[in-house]
Tab-separated table of C-alpha atoms in Angstrom:
chain	number	residue	atom	x	y	z
A	1	UNK	CA	39.930	1.553	24.968
A	2	UNK	CA	36.892	2.932	27.825
A	3	UNK	CA	36.931	5.819	25.600
A	4	UNK	CA	36.695	3.601	22.307
A	5	UNK	CA	33.545	2.383	24.300
A	6	UNK	CA	32.509	5.787	25.316
A	7	UNK	CA	32.057	7.091	22.309
A	8	UNK	CA	30.755	4.242	20.301
A	9	UNK	CA	27.977	4.028	22.549
A	10	UNK	CA	27.102	8.174	22.767
A	11	UNK	CA	26.976	7.796	18.833
A	12	UNK	CA	24.769	4.403	19.043
A	13	UNK	CA	22.247	6.699	21.002
A	14	UNK	CA	22.883	9.385	19.285
A	15	UNK	CA	21.922	7.679	15.835
A	16	UNK	CA	19.214	5.725	17.266
A	17	UNK	CA	17.850	8.993	19.022
A	18	UNK	CA	17.465	10.842	15.559
A	19	UNK	CA	14.721	7.638	14.210
A	20	UNK	CA	13.365	7.319	17.542
A	21	UNK	CA	9.381	8.346	17.533
A	22	UNK	CA	7.292	8.716	20.848
A	23	UNK	CA	4.665	5.687	20.758
A	24	UNK	CA	0.983	6.984	21.760
A	25	UNK	CA	-0.301	6.018	24.675
A	26	UNK	CA	-2.672	3.634	23.646
A	27	UNK	CA	-0.401	1.577	20.417
A	28	UNK	CA	-0.431	-2.085	20.693
A	29	UNK	CA	2.515	-3.855	20.188
A	30	UNK	CA	4.565	-0.394	20.943
A	31	UNK	CA	7.990	-1.802	20.865
A	32	UNK	CA	7.208	-3.924	17.770
A	33	UNK	CA	5.884	-1.082	16.288
A	34	UNK	CA	8.794	1.634	16.933
A	35	UNK	CA	11.315	-1.162	15.963
A	36	UNK	CA	9.333	-0.938	12.451
A	37	UNK	CA	9.179	2.381	12.229
A	38	UNK	CA	13.143	3.171	12.774
A	39	UNK	CA	13.952	0.345	10.258
A	40	UNK	CA	11.720	3.193	7.986
A	41	UNK	CA	13.038	5.814	8.743
A	42	UNK	CA	16.688	4.431	8.635
A	43	UNK	CA	15.392	2.977	5.327
A	44	UNK	CA	14.390	6.921	3.785
A	45	UNK	CA	17.446	8.391	5.450
A	46	UNK	CA	19.531	5.723	3.856
A	47	UNK	CA	18.041	6.406	0.515
A	48	UNK	CA	18.595	10.407	1.172
A	49	UNK	CA	22.072	10.092	1.236
A	50	UNK	CA	22.819	8.095	-1.645
A	51	UNK	CA	20.649	10.276	-3.618
A	52	UNK	CA	22.461	12.976	-2.552
A	53	UNK	CA	25.498	11.458	-3.224
A	54	UNK	CA	24.586	11.006	-6.555
A	55	UNK	CA	24.778	6.873	-5.970
A	56	UNK	CA	20.876	5.875	-6.819
A	57	UNK	CA	17.372	8.090	-6.561
A	58	UNK	CA	15.650	7.569	-3.432
A	59	UNK	CA	13.004	6.155	-4.782
A	60	UNK	CA	15.427	3.723	-6.989
A	61	UNK	CA	16.570	2.121	-3.582
A	62	UNK	CA	13.177	1.520	-1.831
A	63	UNK	CA	11.875	-0.014	-4.415
A	64	UNK	CA	15.053	-2.397	-4.435
A	65	UNK	CA	14.215	-2.676	-0.703
A	66	UNK	CA	10.136	-3.827	-2.084
A	67	UNK	CA	11.537	-6.182	-4.692
A	68	UNK	CA	13.103	-8.565	-2.145
A	69	UNK	CA	9.582	-8.770	-1.035
A	70	UNK	CA	8.036	-10.003	-4.119
A	71	UNK	CA	6.563	-13.567	-3.730
A	72	UNK	CA	6.286	-15.981	-6.701
A	73	UNK	CA	2.431	-16.760	-8.088
A	74	UNK	CA	2.159	-20.587	-5.960
A	75	UNK	CA	-1.074	-22.165	-5.639
A	76	UNK	CA	-2.244	-24.690	-3.208
A	77	UNK	CA	-5.227	-26.844	-2.309
A	78	UNK	CA	-8.137	-23.930	-2.548
A	79	UNK	CA	-7.159	-21.534	-4.335
A	80	UNK	CA	-5.323	-21.100	-8.196
A	81	UNK	CA	-2.801	-18.252	-8.324
A	82	UNK	CA	-1.642	-16.868	-11.980
A	83	UNK	CA	0.311	-14.302	-12.952
A	84	UNK	CA	-1.390	-12.411	-16.164
A	85	UNK	CA	-2.422	-9.344	-18.177
A	86	UNK	CA	-5.424	-7.514	-18.435
A	87	UNK	CA	-4.642	-5.327	-21.832
A	88	UNK	CA	-1.401	-5.327	-20.802
A	89	UNK	CA	-1.752	-4.638	-17.533
A	90	UNK	CA	-0.197	-7.341	-14.666
A	91	UNK	CA	-2.705	-8.697	-12.561
A	92	UNK	CA	-2.236	-11.591	-10.335
A	93	UNK	CA	-5.795	-13.509	-10.361
A	94	UNK	CA	-7.051	-15.553	-7.802
A	95	UNK	CA	-9.745	-18.380	-8.561
A	96	UNK	CA	-11.144	-20.700	-6.078
A	97	UNK	CA	-10.663	-24.278	-7.320
A	98	UNK	CA	-13.761	-25.676	-5.068
A	99	UNK	CA	-17.378	-25.620	-7.423
A	100	UNK	CA	-20.025	-23.296	-7.190
A	101	UNK	CA	-23.413	-23.758	-8.507
A	102	UNK	CA	-23.872	-19.946	-8.739
A	103	UNK	CA	-21.437	-17.434	-9.805
A	104	UNK	CA	-18.989	-15.812	-7.340
A	105	UNK	CA	-18.313	-12.388	-6.451
A	106	UNK	CA	-15.367	-10.380	-7.124
A	107	UNK	CA	-13.077	-8.298	-5.653
A	108	UNK	CA	-10.642	-5.838	-7.372
A	109	UNK	CA	-7.642	-4.674	-4.969
A	110	UNK	CA	-5.463	-2.032	-5.776
A	111	UNK	CA	-2.085	-1.997	-3.846
A	112	UNK	CA	-0.657	1.281	-1.455
A	113	UNK	CA	3.338	2.454	-1.546
A	114	UNK	CA	2.704	5.675	-2.239
A	115	UNK	CA	2.324	5.506	-5.995
A	116	UNK	CA	6.097	4.549	-6.422
A	117	UNK	CA	6.761	1.191	-4.532
A	118	UNK	CA	5.181	-2.083	-4.418
A	119	UNK	CA	2.921	-4.969	-6.223
A	120	UNK	CA	0.241	-7.135	-5.807
A	121	UNK	CA	3.323	-9.573	-5.660
A	122	UNK	CA	4.229	-8.072	-2.140
A	123	UNK	CA	3.960	-10.855	0.673
A	124	UNK	CA	1.347	-8.755	2.467
A	125	UNK	CA	-0.961	-8.164	-0.394
A	126	UNK	CA	-0.866	-11.856	-1.644
A	127	UNK	CA	-1.411	-13.075	1.521
A	128	UNK	CA	-4.370	-10.159	2.017
A	129	UNK	CA	-5.798	-11.527	-1.995
A	130	UNK	CA	-5.594	-14.760	-1.056
A	131	UNK	CA	-7.085	-14.538	2.436
A	132	UNK	CA	-10.030	-12.802	0.346
A	133	UNK	CA	-10.134	-15.380	-1.876
A	134	UNK	CA	-10.667	-17.997	0.125
A	135	UNK	CA	-12.519	-16.778	2.904
A	136	UNK	CA	-15.435	-15.098	0.655
A	137	UNK	CA	-14.671	-18.266	-2.516
A	138	UNK	CA	-14.682	-15.467	-4.469
A	139	UNK	CA	-12.478	-14.154	-7.550
A	140	UNK	CA	-9.780	-11.707	-6.202
A	141	UNK	CA	-7.591	-9.499	-8.576
A	142	UNK	CA	-4.613	-7.803	-7.450
A	143	UNK	CA	-3.805	-5.108	-9.714
A	144	UNK	CA	-0.379	-3.560	-11.156
A	145	UNK	CA	-0.579	-0.602	-12.039
A	146	UNK	CA	2.992	1.511	-13.830
A	147	UNK	CA	4.850	3.432	-11.140
A	148	UNK	CA	6.082	6.797	-10.490
A	149	UNK	CA	8.587	8.886	-11.515
A	150	UNK	CA	9.593	6.604	-14.524
A	151	UNK	CA	5.152	7.101	-14.772
A	152	UNK	CA	3.444	9.655	-13.847
A	153	UNK	CA	-0.077	10.644	-13.818
A	154	UNK	CA	-2.466	9.979	-15.537
A	155	UNK	CA	-0.557	6.511	-16.061
A	156	UNK	CA	-1.920	4.772	-13.452
A	157	UNK	CA	-5.608	5.873	-12.934
A	158	UNK	CA	-5.533	4.638	-17.116
A	159	UNK	CA	-4.005	1.438	-15.601
A	160	UNK	CA	-6.545	1.101	-12.629
A	161	UNK	CA	-9.546	2.121	-14.922
A	162	UNK	CA	-8.417	-0.394	-18.320
A	163	UNK	CA	-8.336	-3.125	-15.544
A	164	UNK	CA	-11.785	-3.039	-14.478
A	165	UNK	CA	-12.770	-2.170	-17.332
A	166	UNK	CA	-12.134	-5.162	-19.072
A	167	UNK	CA	-13.045	-7.803	-16.432
A	168	UNK	CA	-16.543	-6.264	-16.299
A	169	UNK	CA	-16.797	-7.593	-20.287
A	170	UNK	CA	-19.272	-9.726	-20.226
A	171	UNK	CA	-16.973	-12.529	-21.657
A	172	UNK	CA	-14.659	-11.833	-18.480
A	173	UNK	CA	-17.315	-12.001	-16.098
A	174	UNK	CA	-17.961	-15.499	-17.914
A	175	UNK	CA	-15.293	-16.672	-18.061
A	176	UNK	CA	-14.020	-16.377	-14.351
A	177	UNK	CA	-17.691	-16.966	-13.084
A	178	UNK	CA	-18.340	-13.420	-11.887
A	179	UNK	CA	-21.869	-12.454	-10.821
A	180	UNK	CA	-21.751	-8.724	-12.405
A	181	UNK	CA	-23.952	-7.857	-9.257
A	182	UNK	CA	-21.557	-8.681	-6.845
A	183	UNK	CA	-18.548	-7.124	-7.734
A	184	UNK	CA	-16.248	-4.317	-5.268
A	185	UNK	CA	-13.399	-2.705	-6.252
A	186	UNK	CA	-11.108	-2.118	-3.128
A	187	UNK	CA	-7.712	-0.330	-2.134
A	188	UNK	CA	-5.125	0.979	0.750
A	189	UNK	CA	-3.345	4.425	1.106
A	190	UNK	CA	-2.345	4.963	-2.814
A	191	UNK	CA	-4.573	2.219	-3.992
A	192	UNK	CA	-7.106	3.220	-1.619
A	193	UNK	CA	-7.102	6.598	-4.146
A	194	UNK	CA	-6.993	4.719	-6.994
A	195	UNK	CA	-9.912	2.320	-6.243
A	196	UNK	CA	-12.261	6.054	-5.673
A	197	UNK	CA	-11.602	7.720	-8.556
A	198	UNK	CA	-11.556	4.237	-10.518
A	199	UNK	CA	-15.007	3.870	-9.183
A	200	UNK	CA	-15.769	7.509	-9.651
A	201	UNK	CA	-14.868	6.720	-13.195
A	202	UNK	CA	-17.076	3.712	-13.964
A	203	UNK	CA	-19.827	4.412	-12.041
A	204	UNK	CA	-20.762	7.648	-14.080
A	205	UNK	CA	-19.819	6.426	-17.188
A	206	UNK	CA	-22.891	5.049	-19.432
A	207	UNK	CA	-20.975	2.968	-21.486
A	208	UNK	CA	-19.516	0.746	-19.189
A	209	UNK	CA	-22.738	-1.530	-18.677
A	210	UNK	CA	-21.736	-3.420	-15.395
A	211	UNK	CA	-21.092	-1.275	-12.041
A	212	UNK	CA	-19.573	-1.168	-8.526
A	213	UNK	CA	-21.772	-3.142	-6.163
A	214	UNK	CA	-19.323	-1.275	-3.305
A	215	UNK	CA	-16.163	-0.008	-2.792
A	216	UNK	CA	-13.627	-0.354	0.342
A	217	UNK	CA	-11.560	2.141	1.111
A	218	UNK	CA	-8.499	1.323	3.545
A	219	UNK	CA	-6.465	4.522	5.073
A	220	UNK	CA	-6.804	6.336	1.358
A	221	UNK	CA	-5.146	9.068	0.490
A	222	UNK	CA	-7.414	11.180	-1.647
A	223	UNK	CA	-6.369	14.867	-1.823
A	224	UNK	CA	-3.170	17.051	-1.464
A	225	UNK	CA	-4.954	20.017	-2.396
A	226	UNK	CA	-3.956	21.387	1.707
A	227	UNK	CA	-1.296	19.779	2.800
A	228	UNK	CA	-1.534	21.099	6.299
A	229	UNK	CA	-4.687	19.928	7.931
A	230	UNK	CA	-4.784	18.615	11.329
A	231	UNK	CA	-3.800	15.054	11.102
A	232	UNK	CA	-0.814	16.323	8.908
A	233	UNK	CA	0.368	18.672	11.624
A	234	UNK	CA	0.242	15.825	14.550
A	235	UNK	CA	1.254	13.036	12.379
A	236	UNK	CA	4.051	15.661	11.079
A	237	UNK	CA	6.838	13.164	12.086
A	238	UNK	CA	3.923	10.248	12.469
A	239	UNK	CA	5.214	6.840	12.981
A	240	UNK	CA	6.415	5.144	8.817
A	241	UNK	CA	4.908	7.632	7.348
A	242	UNK	CA	6.081	11.385	7.978
A	243	UNK	CA	5.353	14.351	6.077
A	244	UNK	CA	8.367	14.588	4.543
A	245	UNK	CA	7.985	11.189	2.633
A	246	UNK	CA	4.770	11.203	1.569
A	247	UNK	CA	4.974	15.220	0.341
A	248	UNK	CA	7.943	13.312	-1.976
A	249	UNK	CA	5.811	10.562	-2.787
A	250	UNK	CA	2.600	12.065	-4.141
A	251	UNK	CA	5.494	15.008	-5.487
A	252	UNK	CA	6.901	11.637	-8.041
A	253	UNK	CA	3.585	11.112	-9.099
A	254	UNK	CA	3.169	14.720	-10.933
A	255	UNK	CA	6.535	15.045	-11.578
A	256	UNK	CA	10.566	14.847	-11.225
A	257	UNK	CA	10.946	18.913	-10.716
A	258	UNK	CA	11.861	19.589	-7.113
A	259	UNK	CA	9.772	22.897	-7.255
A	260	UNK	CA	6.925	20.986	-6.562
A	261	UNK	CA	7.554	19.484	-3.000
A	262	UNK	CA	9.045	22.643	-1.719
A	263	UNK	CA	6.321	23.979	-2.726
A	264	UNK	CA	4.136	21.923	-0.935
A	265	UNK	CA	6.405	21.942	2.249
A	266	UNK	CA	4.871	25.329	2.312
A	267	UNK	CA	1.324	24.706	1.324
A	268	UNK	CA	1.877	26.898	-1.862
A	269	UNK	CA	1.282	24.286	-4.358
A	270	UNK	CA	-2.205	25.330	-5.560
A	271	UNK	CA	-2.425	27.022	-9.502
A	272	UNK	CA	-4.052	30.586	-9.217
A	273	UNK	CA	-7.101	29.234	-10.773
A	274	UNK	CA	-7.999	26.247	-7.846
A	275	UNK	CA	-9.810	28.371	-5.096
A	276	UNK	CA	-12.948	27.375	-6.965
A	277	UNK	CA	-11.727	23.418	-5.497
A	278	UNK	CA	-11.078	24.787	-1.616
A	279	UNK	CA	-14.768	24.235	-0.537
A	280	UNK	CA	-14.140	20.312	-1.086
A	281	UNK	CA	-10.832	20.317	0.758
A	282	UNK	CA	-12.186	22.637	4.050
A	283	UNK	CA	-11.278	20.774	6.614
A	284	UNK	CA	-12.980	23.378	8.569
A	285	UNK	CA	-16.227	22.035	7.756
A	286	UNK	CA	-15.800	18.347	6.740
A	287	UNK	CA	-13.802	16.793	9.540
A	288	UNK	CA	-15.679	16.051	12.371
A	289	UNK	CA	-15.350	18.624	15.503
A	290	UNK	CA	-13.369	16.300	17.809
A	291	UNK	CA	-10.240	16.093	15.149
A	292	UNK	CA	-10.657	19.573	14.778
A	293	UNK	CA	-8.859	20.446	18.030
A	294	UNK	CA	-7.895	23.740	18.096
A	295	UNK	CA	-6.300	24.052	14.829
A	296	UNK	CA	-7.195	27.345	12.571
A	297	UNK	CA	-7.935	26.739	8.976
A	298	UNK	CA	-5.938	28.953	6.900
A	299	UNK	CA	-6.470	28.583	2.656
A	300	UNK	CA	-3.715	27.294	0.548
A	301	UNK	CA	-1.802	30.378	-0.394
A	302	UNK	CA	-2.163	30.405	-4.290
A	303	UNK	CA	0.172	30.184	-7.018
A	304	UNK	CA	3.001	29.483	-5.307
A	305	UNK	CA	4.448	27.333	-8.155
A	306	UNK	CA	6.353	29.001	-11.529
A	307	UNK	CA	4.418	26.862	-13.572
A	308	UNK	CA	0.572	24.996	-13.551
A	309	UNK	CA	0.502	21.115	-13.415
A	310	UNK	CA	-2.879	19.880	-14.421
A	311	UNK	CA	-3.291	17.100	-12.388
A	312	UNK	CA	-3.452	19.541	-9.264
A	313	UNK	CA	-6.825	19.708	-10.082
A	314	UNK	CA	-8.328	16.634	-11.824
A	315	UNK	CA	-10.157	14.526	-9.176
A	316	UNK	CA	-8.843	11.721	-11.456
A	317	UNK	CA	-6.019	12.117	-9.704
A	318	UNK	CA	-7.167	13.053	-6.001
A	319	UNK	CA	-10.625	12.154	-5.967
A	320	UNK	CA	-12.016	14.105	-2.917
A	321	UNK	CA	-11.951	17.209	-5.320
A	322	UNK	CA	-14.769	15.651	-7.362
A	323	UNK	CA	-18.047	17.396	-7.350
A	324	UNK	CA	-21.105	16.810	-5.826
A	325	UNK	CA	-23.024	15.419	-8.818
A	326	UNK	CA	-19.638	12.752	-9.255
A	327	UNK	CA	-20.758	11.473	-5.838
A	328	UNK	CA	-23.764	10.861	-6.352
A	329	UNK	CA	-23.912	8.013	-8.446
A	330	UNK	CA	-21.688	6.630	-5.886
A	331	UNK	CA	-22.276	2.659	-4.629
A	332	UNK	CA	-22.065	1.544	-0.468
A	333	UNK	CA	-19.051	2.267	0.768
A	334	UNK	CA	-16.594	1.046	3.258
A	335	UNK	CA	-14.018	3.848	4.956
A	336	UNK	CA	-11.601	2.935	7.199
A	337	UNK	CA	-9.556	5.580	8.584
A	338	UNK	CA	-6.807	5.370	11.177
A	339	UNK	CA	-5.512	7.462	14.310
A	340	UNK	CA	-2.241	8.120	14.139
A	341	UNK	CA	-1.888	8.504	10.275
A	342	UNK	CA	-1.229	11.563	8.550
A	343	UNK	CA	-3.982	10.658	5.728
A	344	UNK	CA	-6.472	10.711	8.238
A	345	UNK	CA	-8.135	13.803	7.739
A	346	UNK	CA	-8.492	12.618	4.049
A	347	UNK	CA	-10.935	9.363	4.961
A	348	UNK	CA	-12.863	11.452	7.033
A	349	UNK	CA	-13.580	14.448	4.935
A	350	UNK	CA	-14.629	11.736	2.113
A	351	UNK	CA	-17.291	10.142	4.913
A	352	UNK	CA	-18.055	13.835	4.963
A	353	UNK	CA	-19.127	14.259	2.013
A	354	UNK	CA	-20.620	11.343	0.392
A	355	UNK	CA	-22.975	11.096	3.176
A	356	UNK	CA	-23.996	14.858	2.508
A	357	UNK	CA	-25.131	13.653	-1.504
A	358	UNK	CA	-26.721	11.260	0.106
A	359	UNK	CA	-24.172	7.626	-0.616
A	360	UNK	CA	-24.433	4.954	2.208
A	361	UNK	CA	-20.923	5.077	3.673
A	362	UNK	CA	-20.025	2.423	6.942
A	363	UNK	CA	-17.432	4.226	8.527
A	364	UNK	CA	-14.714	2.421	10.815
A	365	UNK	CA	-12.039	4.370	12.519
A	366	UNK	CA	-9.293	2.643	14.191
A	367	UNK	CA	-7.886	4.882	17.426
A	368	UNK	CA	-4.790	2.893	17.528
A	369	UNK	CA	-4.392	2.200	14.449
A	370	UNK	CA	-0.956	3.440	12.190
A	371	UNK	CA	-0.723	3.946	8.601
A	372	UNK	CA	0.663	1.158	6.716
A	373	UNK	CA	-0.522	-1.540	8.826
A	374	UNK	CA	-1.681	-4.072	6.435
A	375	UNK	CA	1.589	-4.558	5.023
A	376	UNK	CA	2.660	-6.164	8.397
A	377	UNK	CA	0.321	-9.105	7.961
A	378	UNK	CA	2.958	-12.034	7.553
A	379	UNK	CA	6.054	-12.749	9.658
A	380	UNK	CA	8.623	-11.662	10.597
A	381	UNK	CA	7.065	-8.518	10.676
A	382	UNK	CA	3.222	-8.908	11.706
A	383	UNK	CA	0.944	-6.916	13.847
A	384	UNK	CA	-1.672	-8.051	15.552
A	385	UNK	CA	-2.912	-4.430	14.275
A	386	UNK	CA	-2.637	-5.799	10.497
A	387	UNK	CA	-4.086	-8.504	11.473
A	388	UNK	CA	-7.074	-7.166	12.850
A	389	UNK	CA	-7.747	-4.836	10.413
A	390	UNK	CA	-7.635	-7.427	7.763
A	391	UNK	CA	-10.421	-9.009	9.629
A	392	UNK	CA	-12.609	-6.641	9.618
A	393	UNK	CA	-12.690	-5.843	5.876
A	394	UNK	CA	-13.137	-9.425	5.222
A	395	UNK	CA	-15.816	-9.525	8.120
A	396	UNK	CA	-17.810	-6.341	6.042
A	397	UNK	CA	-17.322	-8.181	2.902
A	398	UNK	CA	-18.277	-11.332	3.456
A	399	UNK	CA	-21.764	-9.380	5.001
A	400	UNK	CA	-22.083	-7.225	1.944
A	401	UNK	CA	-21.202	-8.478	-1.161
């Protein structure tokens, strides 16, 4: 009996050590974050085991878990919540009930989830958008764009752009009582990518009458041209989001072919004709010195992928690749980055690029921040960090929108 107990104990220790990630000293609620990180890694491990055994694909298992967290469109005494469509694109709409003498502000929100998972129906995003609508007395639209790998790029971008263009129509703005001069596009993580790309498109399209007043990008992922940035190295086995998971998800955004993630891990996935784009993501120039540390910059190796994926050079997929003339027309921008985040340097480089072309940028950096914190705002998985970022986001909108 004693030997069995010892073996079981050793097995548990071995299992726990496999999923243990050391917490940085400045992390708040470190035990809670450690538990959430372990849960994320166990889910990833289980999904990969199921995929290797042929039971179900990785993304099918994770999607199943995400769907357990979806909510119904429940209205309350302050907000009317409805699930509807904008040109066949599902959206969750939040309309304040109290009367307003003037047209309201509006926020269009793109949820995160690595392009493969999630929905505006998720408990955390429903909570965030409901809170935003109530606090700002604003109309809020959560966009449910199509997901990979059932739908590859540019489906997600096209859905986001179509939903925004529909909302910006005069008759729709009038229908919902929205002030066309006070509209914001927001998003987190991969949703921040879509918010960035859609804003670039809207602001540079002469046929779109109404423009965006501001964009809010919360720990956005904006490029994969260089898959070995300092933040990638520091957070390779990072909290919640690891380098391997990020590469798998962003690869599925473009293709199911396993050759792409293999090439990305070696930083050899960019096509031969793409060297001219490296200047837009050169972290040795665009990153503030404190984040470069002692890392040595080397260019990605070209041509490691045997075929060319057009999306890898398309700024609609990777908005950090937009040229300066595309960036000059962008509105007031708020960017939030987190220190302990694989995607940290994407946001930092975009701050530099926007400021270099004269765009007004407000940047908040969370020294104890982790990726995906906004997903942890509701019981039982809430973090004070998630609520703090929510309050920073909504407070900034209230003052500036």
